[in-house]
């Protein structure tokens, strides 16, 4: 990489590339100078030179990727760049980095590293090929791809969804990987990717891998962060929720079912005693999954065990897993069999720990030590819950407050830590984000000015006379109010709902209207829904959760965003309850200090779907009457971009029609 530069020289060098007539403008036809981008790049340059922590809020259109990649490349520092999704990883690595490297014309070693589930496993693919079944043609196609691929990345294969049942059969996990004992170890795609990452100057990962490095859960990967002089975290607003997962423990019925499938494949008919134990495991797993399907969200552990009547089923499942491990031990005559036995025992132990944990513990892993008499003076309270996962469930435990764990993990890797997102603060206040991750008060903060002219590009309509959000008629009343506006706009709308039940109800109501081509979450793959929406006329997409962020549909395809309610987390969510209790215990106001700021940040993510370029125009509809009636409504509106408001439905319809009239012929 380039020789390291001082702070002033680096900032000047970076700015040279970002001005009108600069090097980037000469190479990238669409480039234009942005003051916010220059300010962001200068802030990143300063943090890199000083090895500081930096919190940066930069809205859509800033050019965030170039603003942090350029200083990193020119600084000569080794860096890990973490993004929110695999798609963003691919975009950054395959598009943005090559563009900059062509401009800089300097030797920089780069690497892209994803989780194991994104790489074919040669050994497991060969095993799958030996099992006849309906996937035979797909497996043959994968084998042909494997022979021609250098990376083994399934994103290059392009025909396998994340939830494809074939994926776990042809990829590995940390649990089932045979490591150096694998006959295909020398040609392993995963370990080849890790070797490239360890040798690279710039490594692009995603947040899940970043936390895996913290937890040292993946052997060989935990060498990345110690060698980095800077960590850049894009879409940093996702970290608090991911930290709760990373510093906790989780066992899903899908994991157990996958182990069961592999055990049956290994055992065959030669081991009848093991076969009987597997039959008992399958029966107890089915019984438990049938109970879990009654849930529509997270359920506190005590409510789950008592209210769902599953205490005996959980004990039976734990006993069946342990029995499988005990049966397998004496007959496992190869590395795979021994590893399967260890996994069964590990799952039984984890389930037993999740069933028995109560009270405070320093971490989930240390819960058993505390129960056995270890000191819990400095311990954090643990939360346990069950949540739906696919066709089954997941059993989870996490510290109520992960700030200390995150601060310890990040603090163990000195250097610049740069957090970037469009939504990190509420009215310029970063205290919620800081507090959730234990980020030191010495960290620098900056909120960059918006790039888009929101006052010109969008308008807001707050429908009158809607029932309260908890009223069972709210979704119907909202659809009655917005239907004339959707008709005036001829579709081109996102309906972002706060519950999956509201998604289903809104879809049923709009289908009866018959005016639109509908794209509904859970009725198809997310990527196909977005692609279909962008290419269709009179389209309306209805979604929750994942559609509130990370969705980019610029241009005329998206003209209206309707948000049904303020996205407060469910009050009966066990994680929310524990965090509220913790704030109250410290003398704070849980609603004003946590729930409202979190809802505002989530709302801003949803609102951000509407305007994605300087040419976009659109209408934002917020269907929550609390914005006008509650005392905190002004705080919500103050957090949104300044924009004109439609006085009534007629005004909203007129504005919606104007959006269609501007569409190119």
XYZ file of C-alpha atoms in Angstrom:
665
model
C 0.000 0.000 0.000
C 0.935 3.667 -0.133
C 3.303 5.140 2.421
C 1.481 6.476 5.487
C 0.641 10.189 5.384
C 0.201 12.672 8.230
C -3.268 13.971 9.078
C -3.087 17.292 7.220
C -1.337 15.839 4.211
C -3.792 12.919 4.056
C -6.825 15.215 4.282
C -5.433 17.430 1.519
C -4.620 14.437 -0.668
C -8.108 12.997 -0.182
C -9.782 16.319 -0.985
C -7.775 16.559 -4.200
C -9.700 13.557 -5.510
C -13.179 14.742 -4.473
C -13.395 18.222 -5.994
C -14.747 19.273 -9.366
C -12.073 18.553 -11.949
C -10.291 16.149 -9.593
C -9.044 12.673 -10.371
C -12.371 10.969 -9.656
C -14.296 13.404 -11.841
C -11.995 12.653 -14.755
C -12.589 8.911 -14.490
C -16.194 8.642 -13.291
C -18.618 10.419 -15.653
C -21.399 10.634 -13.035
C -19.144 12.095 -10.344
C -20.009 15.484 -8.888
C -18.537 17.396 -5.993
C -20.455 17.100 -2.721
C -19.612 19.186 0.310
C -20.922 16.485 2.667
C -18.696 13.883 1.036
C -15.618 16.091 1.367
C -16.394 16.777 5.035
C -16.906 13.089 5.713
C -13.650 12.122 4.000
C -11.753 14.740 6.015
C -13.250 13.423 9.262
C -12.301 9.851 8.338
C -8.763 10.970 7.457
C -8.393 12.606 10.865
C -9.646 9.516 12.709
C -7.314 7.252 10.744
C -4.289 9.366 11.557
C -5.108 9.626 15.256
C -6.380 6.085 15.715
C -9.614 7.572 17.053
C -13.225 6.432 17.272
C -15.592 8.381 15.030
C -19.403 8.385 14.754
C -20.595 9.713 11.401
C -24.201 10.235 10.332
C -24.364 10.728 6.582
C -27.585 10.570 4.587
C -28.392 8.955 1.272
C -26.538 10.533 -1.625
C -23.467 11.550 0.395
C -21.240 9.055 -1.359
C -20.282 7.386 1.911
C -18.386 4.468 0.399
C -15.953 6.652 -1.534
C -15.649 9.006 1.445
C -14.260 6.282 3.710
C -12.516 4.037 1.165
C -10.420 6.814 -0.343
C -8.812 7.941 2.961
C -8.204 4.324 3.961
C -6.464 3.507 0.692
C -4.354 6.668 0.761
C -3.475 6.266 4.445
C -1.450 3.111 3.874
C -3.193 1.437 6.828
C -4.455 -2.118 6.920
C -8.220 -2.021 7.401
C -11.261 -4.213 7.888
C -14.409 -2.814 6.277
C -17.667 -4.294 7.574
C -21.001 -3.859 5.793
C -24.573 -4.672 6.742
C -25.379 -7.288 4.116
C -23.743 -9.671 1.677
C -25.160 -7.643 -1.215
C -23.413 -4.514 0.064
C -20.232 -6.560 0.487
C -20.360 -7.612 -3.144
C -21.115 -4.069 -4.317
C -18.249 -2.605 -2.327
C -15.729 -5.256 -3.299
C -16.642 -5.839 -6.941
C -17.662 -2.291 -7.936
C -16.501 0.475 -5.579
C -13.030 -0.780 -4.648
C -11.972 -1.578 -8.257
C -13.103 1.884 -9.398
C -10.975 3.606 -6.775
C -7.981 1.368 -7.333
C -8.034 2.196 -11.052
C -7.964 5.896 -10.182
C -5.220 5.563 -7.567
C -3.146 3.182 -9.668
C -1.363 1.751 -6.645
C -0.808 -1.843 -5.509
C -3.304 -2.771 -2.807
C -4.120 -6.334 -1.796
C -7.858 -6.736 -1.222
C -9.961 -9.665 -0.075
C -13.637 -10.476 0.316
C -14.556 -12.760 3.202
C -18.011 -14.149 3.944
C -19.409 -16.720 6.337
C -19.123 -20.436 5.705
C -22.676 -20.739 4.375
C -21.616 -18.712 1.327
C -18.961 -21.164 0.117
C -19.386 -24.628 -1.312
C -17.880 -27.411 0.783
C -16.245 -29.939 -1.537
C -16.538 -32.761 0.974
C -20.204 -32.215 1.781
C -21.140 -31.676 -1.861
C -19.593 -35.054 -2.705
C -21.581 -36.597 0.126
C -24.796 -35.021 -1.138
C -24.104 -36.390 -4.626
C -24.046 -39.917 -3.185
C -27.604 -39.562 -1.872
C -30.205 -39.984 -4.660
C -33.189 -37.678 -4.451
C -35.078 -34.775 -6.030
C -31.997 -32.521 -5.799
C -29.874 -34.676 -8.113
C -29.969 -32.223 -11.028
C -29.174 -29.243 -8.802
C -26.281 -31.113 -7.183
C -24.858 -32.010 -10.606
C -25.069 -28.343 -11.599
C -23.287 -27.339 -8.385
C -20.515 -29.870 -9.005
C -19.958 -28.413 -12.467
C -19.834 -24.938 -10.945
C -17.405 -26.127 -8.260
C -14.951 -27.491 -10.804
C -14.903 -24.179 -12.711
C -14.967 -21.779 -9.740
C -11.910 -20.231 -8.125
C -13.742 -18.933 -5.035
C -16.605 -21.410 -4.562
C -18.886 -18.488 -3.666
C -22.550 -19.350 -4.071
C -23.324 -15.742 -5.004
C -21.419 -16.446 -8.237
C -23.591 -19.512 -8.803
C -26.609 -17.225 -8.497
C -29.429 -19.757 -8.322
C -29.678 -20.618 -4.633
C -31.725 -18.630 -2.116
C -30.486 -18.255 1.455
C -33.281 -20.500 2.707
C -32.855 -23.174 0.028
C -32.907 -26.537 1.879
C -30.024 -27.716 -0.290
C -27.681 -25.002 1.000
C -26.903 -26.577 4.409
C -26.204 -29.894 2.675
C -23.478 -28.451 0.433
C -21.903 -25.907 2.798
C -20.218 -26.291 6.165
C -20.635 -24.818 9.620
C -18.166 -24.397 12.449
C -19.879 -27.402 14.061
C -19.620 -29.882 11.197
C -16.380 -28.771 9.549
C -13.680 -31.448 9.814
C -10.900 -28.844 9.610
C -7.412 -30.136 8.869
C -8.720 -33.721 9.048
C -10.942 -33.150 6.011
C -9.720 -34.994 2.888
C -10.433 -31.823 0.863
C -8.762 -29.411 3.288
C -5.972 -28.428 0.863
C -8.585 -27.302 -1.691
C -11.114 -25.870 0.788
C -12.803 -22.703 -0.478
C -13.400 -21.363 3.059
C -9.811 -21.684 4.229
C -8.509 -20.336 0.920
C -10.685 -17.231 1.422
C -9.357 -16.837 4.970
C -5.751 -17.141 3.823
C -6.349 -14.408 1.230
C -7.949 -12.229 3.911
C -4.990 -12.619 6.270
C -2.606 -11.507 3.513
C -4.706 -8.541 2.345
C -4.407 -4.822 3.076
C -8.174 -4.238 2.825
C -10.597 -6.971 3.913
C -14.335 -6.605 3.275
C -16.530 -8.548 5.716
C -20.090 -8.267 7.021
C -21.249 -7.523 10.545
C -21.960 -11.167 11.391
C -18.355 -12.065 10.601
C -17.087 -9.076 12.548
C -18.868 -10.359 15.636
C -17.671 -13.887 14.950
C -14.164 -12.473 15.149
C -14.978 -10.854 18.488
C -16.272 -14.115 19.887
C -13.444 -16.169 18.361
C -16.052 -18.660 17.285
C -14.451 -19.473 13.957
C -10.952 -20.943 14.248
C -8.468 -19.072 12.094
C -10.612 -15.983 11.553
C -9.802 -14.268 14.833
C -6.416 -13.222 13.441
C -7.999 -10.571 11.204
C -8.820 -7.827 13.690
C -5.523 -7.950 15.609
C -3.717 -7.180 12.361
C -5.955 -4.242 11.410
C -5.085 -0.603 12.075
C -8.602 0.587 11.250
C -12.116 -0.831 11.317
C -14.782 0.868 9.196
C -18.356 -0.158 10.025
C -20.946 0.859 7.434
C -24.674 0.571 8.247
C -23.525 0.801 11.862
C -27.071 1.288 13.179
C -27.473 -2.498 12.929
C -24.766 -3.211 15.508
C -26.750 -3.037 18.779
C -29.211 -5.735 17.723
C -26.455 -7.893 16.239
C -24.379 -7.490 19.388
C -27.244 -8.926 21.448
C -27.150 -12.001 19.216
C -23.380 -12.291 19.091
C -22.793 -12.123 22.840
C -25.601 -14.558 23.551
C -26.399 -18.148 22.682
C -28.969 -19.640 20.352
C -30.148 -23.131 19.489
C -32.749 -23.584 16.775
C -34.879 -26.577 15.936
C -33.508 -26.259 12.397
C -29.979 -26.863 13.731
C -31.184 -29.980 15.516
C -33.067 -31.158 12.415
C -29.951 -30.695 10.284
C -27.905 -32.711 12.786
C -30.583 -35.400 12.706
C -30.425 -35.571 8.900
C -26.648 -35.890 8.929
C -26.781 -38.567 11.631
C -29.235 -40.678 9.646
C -27.024 -40.343 6.586
C -23.955 -41.435 8.555
C -25.588 -44.295 10.474
C -27.484 -46.097 7.718
C -29.172 -49.401 8.691
C -26.027 -50.864 10.269
C -26.629 -49.388 13.734
C -30.193 -50.229 14.889
C -29.756 -48.916 18.455
C -28.636 -45.543 17.157
C -31.506 -45.616 14.658
C -34.011 -46.047 17.492
C -32.426 -43.133 19.392
C -32.700 -40.999 16.249
C -36.370 -41.934 15.884
C -37.000 -40.754 19.456
C -35.135 -37.507 18.732
C -37.212 -36.908 15.593
C -40.468 -37.520 17.479
C -39.626 -35.150 20.343
C -38.466 -32.484 17.876
C -41.760 -32.701 15.947
C -43.769 -32.420 19.148
C -41.890 -29.331 20.272
C -42.051 -27.623 16.868
C -45.816 -28.099 16.709
C -46.134 -26.215 20.008
C -43.840 -23.383 18.893
C -45.904 -22.614 15.793
C -48.506 -20.962 18.006
C -46.192 -17.972 18.548
C -46.084 -14.824 16.417
C -43.030 -13.250 18.063
C -40.550 -13.475 20.920
C -41.918 -15.106 24.053
C -40.235 -14.794 27.483
C -38.817 -18.133 28.538
C -41.041 -18.579 31.594
C -44.165 -17.757 29.551
C -43.037 -20.164 26.847
C -42.411 -23.067 29.220
C -45.575 -22.557 31.290
C -47.992 -21.045 28.772
C -47.135 -23.436 25.943
C -46.857 -26.446 28.239
C -43.501 -27.515 26.834
C -41.483 -28.268 29.971
C -41.681 -32.022 29.401
C -41.012 -31.661 25.666
C -37.858 -29.628 26.309
C -36.596 -32.187 28.806
C -37.382 -35.011 26.391
C -35.524 -33.238 23.582
C -32.488 -32.634 25.773
C -32.524 -36.275 26.891
C -32.876 -37.531 23.302
C -29.893 -35.472 22.149
C -27.770 -36.790 24.992
C -28.873 -40.349 24.250
C -27.832 -39.952 20.620
C -24.404 -38.724 21.672
C -23.979 -41.632 24.089
C -25.049 -44.187 21.465
C -22.758 -42.731 18.844
C -19.639 -42.568 21.009
C -18.715 -46.294 21.028
C -19.405 -46.859 17.314
C -17.979 -43.660 15.767
C -15.047 -45.052 13.803
C -14.210 -42.003 11.669
C -13.721 -38.265 12.138
C -17.176 -37.402 10.854
C -18.899 -39.808 13.243
C -16.938 -38.492 16.212
C -17.790 -34.918 15.273
C -21.493 -35.766 14.954
C -21.435 -37.282 18.414
C -19.772 -34.181 19.832
C -22.400 -31.961 18.195
C -25.251 -33.968 19.708
C -23.674 -33.700 23.158
C -22.952 -29.978 22.696
C -26.544 -29.287 21.661
C -27.849 -31.253 24.644
C -25.575 -29.276 26.964
C -26.577 -25.933 25.469
C -30.276 -26.770 25.677
C -29.857 -27.818 29.308
C -28.082 -24.549 30.057
C -30.809 -22.501 28.361
C -33.460 -24.407 30.317
C -31.784 -23.908 33.689
C -30.255 -20.427 33.563
C -31.720 -17.917 35.995
C -30.410 -14.701 37.511
C -27.336 -12.685 36.570
C -24.259 -13.956 34.770
C -21.145 -12.271 33.433
C -21.952 -13.741 30.031
C -24.062 -16.518 28.636
C -21.033 -18.777 28.543
C -20.346 -18.128 32.248
C -23.929 -18.627 33.407
C -23.241 -22.136 34.682
C -20.212 -20.901 36.658
C -22.306 -18.261 38.426
C -24.942 -20.816 39.310
C -22.271 -23.057 40.785
C -21.194 -20.358 43.212
C -19.133 -17.988 41.064
C -19.228 -14.305 41.900
C -21.946 -12.332 40.124
C -21.194 -8.914 41.626
C -20.310 -7.366 38.261
C -22.650 -9.593 36.292
C -25.226 -8.631 33.708
C -28.771 -9.914 33.785
C -29.533 -12.595 31.224
C -32.666 -12.657 29.100
C -34.045 -15.932 27.817
C -36.751 -16.343 25.218
C -38.193 -18.401 22.400
C -38.755 -16.929 18.965
C -40.214 -18.339 15.728
C -37.564 -19.388 13.193
C -38.705 -20.722 9.830
C -41.018 -23.664 10.406
C -39.712 -24.122 13.932
C -38.260 -22.080 16.754
C -35.051 -20.808 18.293
C -34.191 -20.847 21.984
C -32.112 -17.814 22.894
C -30.260 -16.172 25.757
C -28.458 -12.852 25.822
C -27.177 -10.263 28.295
C -29.779 -7.535 28.785
C -27.026 -4.959 28.304
C -24.245 -5.810 25.841
C -22.426 -2.481 26.116
C -19.720 -3.795 28.448
C -19.122 -6.900 26.327
C -18.884 -4.863 23.120
C -16.618 -2.256 24.687
C -14.279 -5.003 25.912
C -14.223 -6.691 22.512
C -13.625 -3.522 20.484
C -11.210 -2.149 23.080
C -9.062 -5.221 22.646
C -8.232 -4.100 19.097
C -6.596 -0.641 19.154
C -6.759 1.617 16.133
C -9.361 3.740 14.412
C -12.981 2.626 14.784
C -15.257 4.478 12.375
C -19.039 4.000 12.564
C -21.081 5.201 9.573
C -24.838 5.221 8.948
C -27.671 7.458 7.805
C -29.358 6.920 11.195
C -27.123 7.024 14.258
C -28.512 10.062 16.081
C -31.817 11.554 17.126
C -31.739 15.287 16.450
C -27.936 15.182 16.557
C -27.803 13.205 19.814
C -25.760 9.970 19.570
C -26.291 8.955 23.216
C -28.573 5.982 22.479
C -26.093 4.418 20.031
C -23.143 5.178 22.301
C -24.859 3.703 25.332
C -25.946 0.517 23.582
C -22.349 -0.282 22.577
C -20.428 1.326 25.426
C -18.564 3.649 23.049
C -16.257 6.020 24.893
C -17.355 9.632 25.333
C -14.063 10.693 23.762
C -15.244 9.413 20.368
C -15.730 12.182 17.816
C -19.193 12.813 16.366
C -20.384 14.492 13.209
C -23.782 14.850 11.540
C -23.328 15.765 7.884
C -25.821 18.017 6.078
C -28.339 16.333 3.741
C -27.426 16.141 0.072
C -30.995 16.094 -1.234
C -33.401 19.042 -1.278
C -36.187 17.329 0.660
C -38.316 20.463 0.838
C -38.522 20.372 -2.951
C -38.446 16.623 -3.544
C -41.059 15.267 -1.135
C -44.227 16.061 0.752
C -45.828 14.627 3.894
C -49.433 13.669 4.505
C -50.797 12.768 7.937
C -54.313 11.338 7.423
C -56.903 12.619 9.902
C -59.389 10.655 11.999
C -57.562 7.333 12.025
C -58.230 5.040 15.007
C -55.466 4.456 17.565
C -52.668 2.099 16.466
C -53.883 -0.639 18.815
C -57.409 -0.608 17.381
C -58.190 -3.713 15.311
C -59.699 -1.432 12.625
C -56.531 0.629 12.176
C -55.182 -1.146 9.083
C -58.569 -1.093 7.344
C -59.066 2.610 8.131
C -55.579 3.445 6.877
C -56.136 1.535 3.627
C -59.480 3.295 3.122
C -57.677 6.622 3.542
C -54.710 5.929 1.274
C -56.476 3.976 -1.482
C -57.551 7.125 -3.402
C -53.976 8.421 -3.138
C -52.536 5.141 -4.421
C -55.018 5.235 -7.288
C -54.060 8.833 -8.103
C -50.385 7.837 -8.141
C -51.163 4.698 -10.185
C -49.256 2.561 -7.718
C -45.524 2.975 -7.357
C -45.867 2.576 -3.589
C -44.261 0.845 -0.642
C -46.562 0.005 2.260
C -44.222 -0.497 5.211
C -46.057 -2.198 8.059
C -44.957 -2.822 11.629
C -46.370 -6.370 11.883
C -46.715 -9.330 9.556
C -50.391 -9.527 10.461
C -50.840 -5.990 9.088
C -48.979 -7.039 5.916
C -51.444 -9.875 5.353
C -54.483 -7.709 6.101
C -53.326 -4.872 3.831
C -52.648 -7.336 1.012
C -56.135 -8.828 1.333
C -57.764 -5.376 1.286
C -55.812 -4.179 -1.749
C -56.485 -7.395 -3.637
C -60.184 -6.729 -3.279
C -59.630 -3.267 -4.753
C -58.085 -4.949 -7.791
C -56.271 -1.851 -9.045
C -52.661 -2.845 -8.459
C -50.056 -5.488 -9.080
C -49.127 -6.584 -5.562
C -45.774 -7.782 -4.256
C -46.202 -9.121 -0.729
C -43.531 -10.156 1.742
C -43.295 -13.931 2.312
C -45.080 -14.640 -0.964
C -41.774 -14.729 -2.838
C -38.049 -14.217 -2.354
C -37.171 -10.691 -1.196
C -34.882 -9.983 -4.162
C -37.500 -11.174 -6.669
C -40.185 -9.044 -5.003
C -38.037 -5.934 -5.343
C -37.062 -6.741 -8.919
C -40.679 -7.361 -9.882
C -41.828 -4.161 -8.200
C -39.216 -2.025 -9.960
C -40.150 -3.440 -13.375
C -43.951 -3.393 -13.055
C -46.648 -0.827 -13.644
C -49.207 0.047 -10.966
C -47.101 -1.852 -8.472
C -47.525 -1.857 -4.701
C -45.088 -3.654 -2.425
C -46.262 -4.547 1.080
C -43.626 -5.517 3.609
C -42.434 -5.364 7.191
C -39.110 -5.538 9.026
C -36.466 -6.207 6.352
C -38.075 -3.861 3.802
C -37.642 -0.855 6.089
C -33.911 -0.660 5.316
C -31.337 -1.747 2.765
C -33.815 -1.289 -0.099
C -32.842 0.998 -2.966
C -35.422 1.731 -5.685
C -34.479 5.073 -7.248
C -36.499 6.779 -9.960
C -40.168 6.708 -10.926
C -40.819 3.136 -9.822
C -41.224 4.301 -6.197
C -43.349 7.427 -5.733
C -45.104 6.854 -2.402
C -44.075 5.388 0.945
C -46.854 4.618 3.430
C -45.862 3.741 7.013
C -48.688 2.381 9.104
C -47.425 3.061 12.657
C -44.456 4.345 14.572
C -42.152 1.315 14.773
C -42.065 0.869 18.530
C -40.775 -2.541 19.571
C -43.580 -4.697 21.047
C -43.852 -3.852 24.767
C -44.122 -7.546 25.690
C -40.882 -8.389 23.888
C -38.610 -9.931 26.561
C -35.556 -7.997 25.365
C -37.452 -4.699 25.472
C -38.830 -5.535 28.922
C -35.355 -6.275 30.273
C -33.866 -3.107 28.813
C -36.723 -1.020 30.203
C -36.165 -2.531 33.616
C -32.441 -1.820 33.433
C -32.991 1.829 32.516
C -35.563 2.270 35.280
C -33.161 0.683 37.771
C -30.533 3.277 36.822
C -33.062 6.074 37.348
C -33.729 6.792 33.669
C -36.914 7.140 31.647
C -37.215 3.974 29.546
C -39.650 5.501 27.067
C -37.838 8.770 26.419
C -34.321 7.359 26.736
C -34.764 4.126 24.778
C -38.107 3.266 23.199
C -38.865 6.598 21.530
C -35.325 7.229 20.182
C -35.171 3.658 18.867
C -38.542 4.057 17.147
C -37.433 7.348 15.584
C -34.254 5.770 14.215
C -36.274 2.905 12.719
C -38.807 5.365 11.280
C -36.027 7.339 9.617
C -34.799 4.141 7.973
C -38.253 3.529 6.504
C -38.648 7.143 5.370
C -35.238 6.885 3.717
C -36.593 4.440 1.133
C -38.428 7.250 -0.697
C -35.792 9.678 -1.997
C -32.732 7.919 -3.402
C -31.424 10.434 -5.956
C -31.524 14.145 -6.794
C -34.172 13.458 -9.442
C -36.603 11.584 -7.185
C -39.862 13.056 -5.927
C -42.347 11.373 -3.645
C -45.110 11.445 -1.056
C -44.642 10.181 2.487
C -47.762 9.026 4.346
C -47.561 8.385 8.093
C -50.649 6.611 9.416
C -50.039 6.909 13.155
C -52.354 9.475 14.820
C -49.948 9.742 17.767
C -47.685 11.900 15.610
C -50.310 14.644 15.825
C -51.931 13.786 19.151
C -49.151 12.679 21.497
C -46.800 15.012 23.315
C -43.789 13.357 21.693
C -45.201 13.826 18.170
C -43.203 17.029 17.668
C -40.007 15.163 18.483
C -40.861 12.573 15.831
C -41.550 15.212 13.165
C -38.412 17.164 14.102
C -36.318 14.055 13.361
C -37.609 13.872 9.773
C -36.406 15.984 6.835
C -38.128 19.332 6.523
C -40.819 19.091 3.848
C -44.203 20.630 2.956
C -47.355 18.964 4.290
C -50.502 18.131 2.367
C -53.481 19.679 4.135
C -55.945 16.877 3.358
C -56.698 13.868 1.181
C -57.489 16.059 -1.821
C -54.086 17.721 -1.539
C -52.356 14.346 -1.218
C -54.181 13.036 -4.291
C -53.270 16.113 -6.315
C -49.607 15.764 -5.364
C -49.711 12.032 -6.173
C -51.125 12.793 -9.638
C -48.336 15.299 -10.236
C -45.776 12.552 -9.602
C -47.291 10.444 -12.373
C -47.497 13.387 -14.784
C -43.745 13.887 -14.431
C -42.988 10.298 -15.421
C -40.951 10.063 -18.639
C -42.861 8.948 -21.717
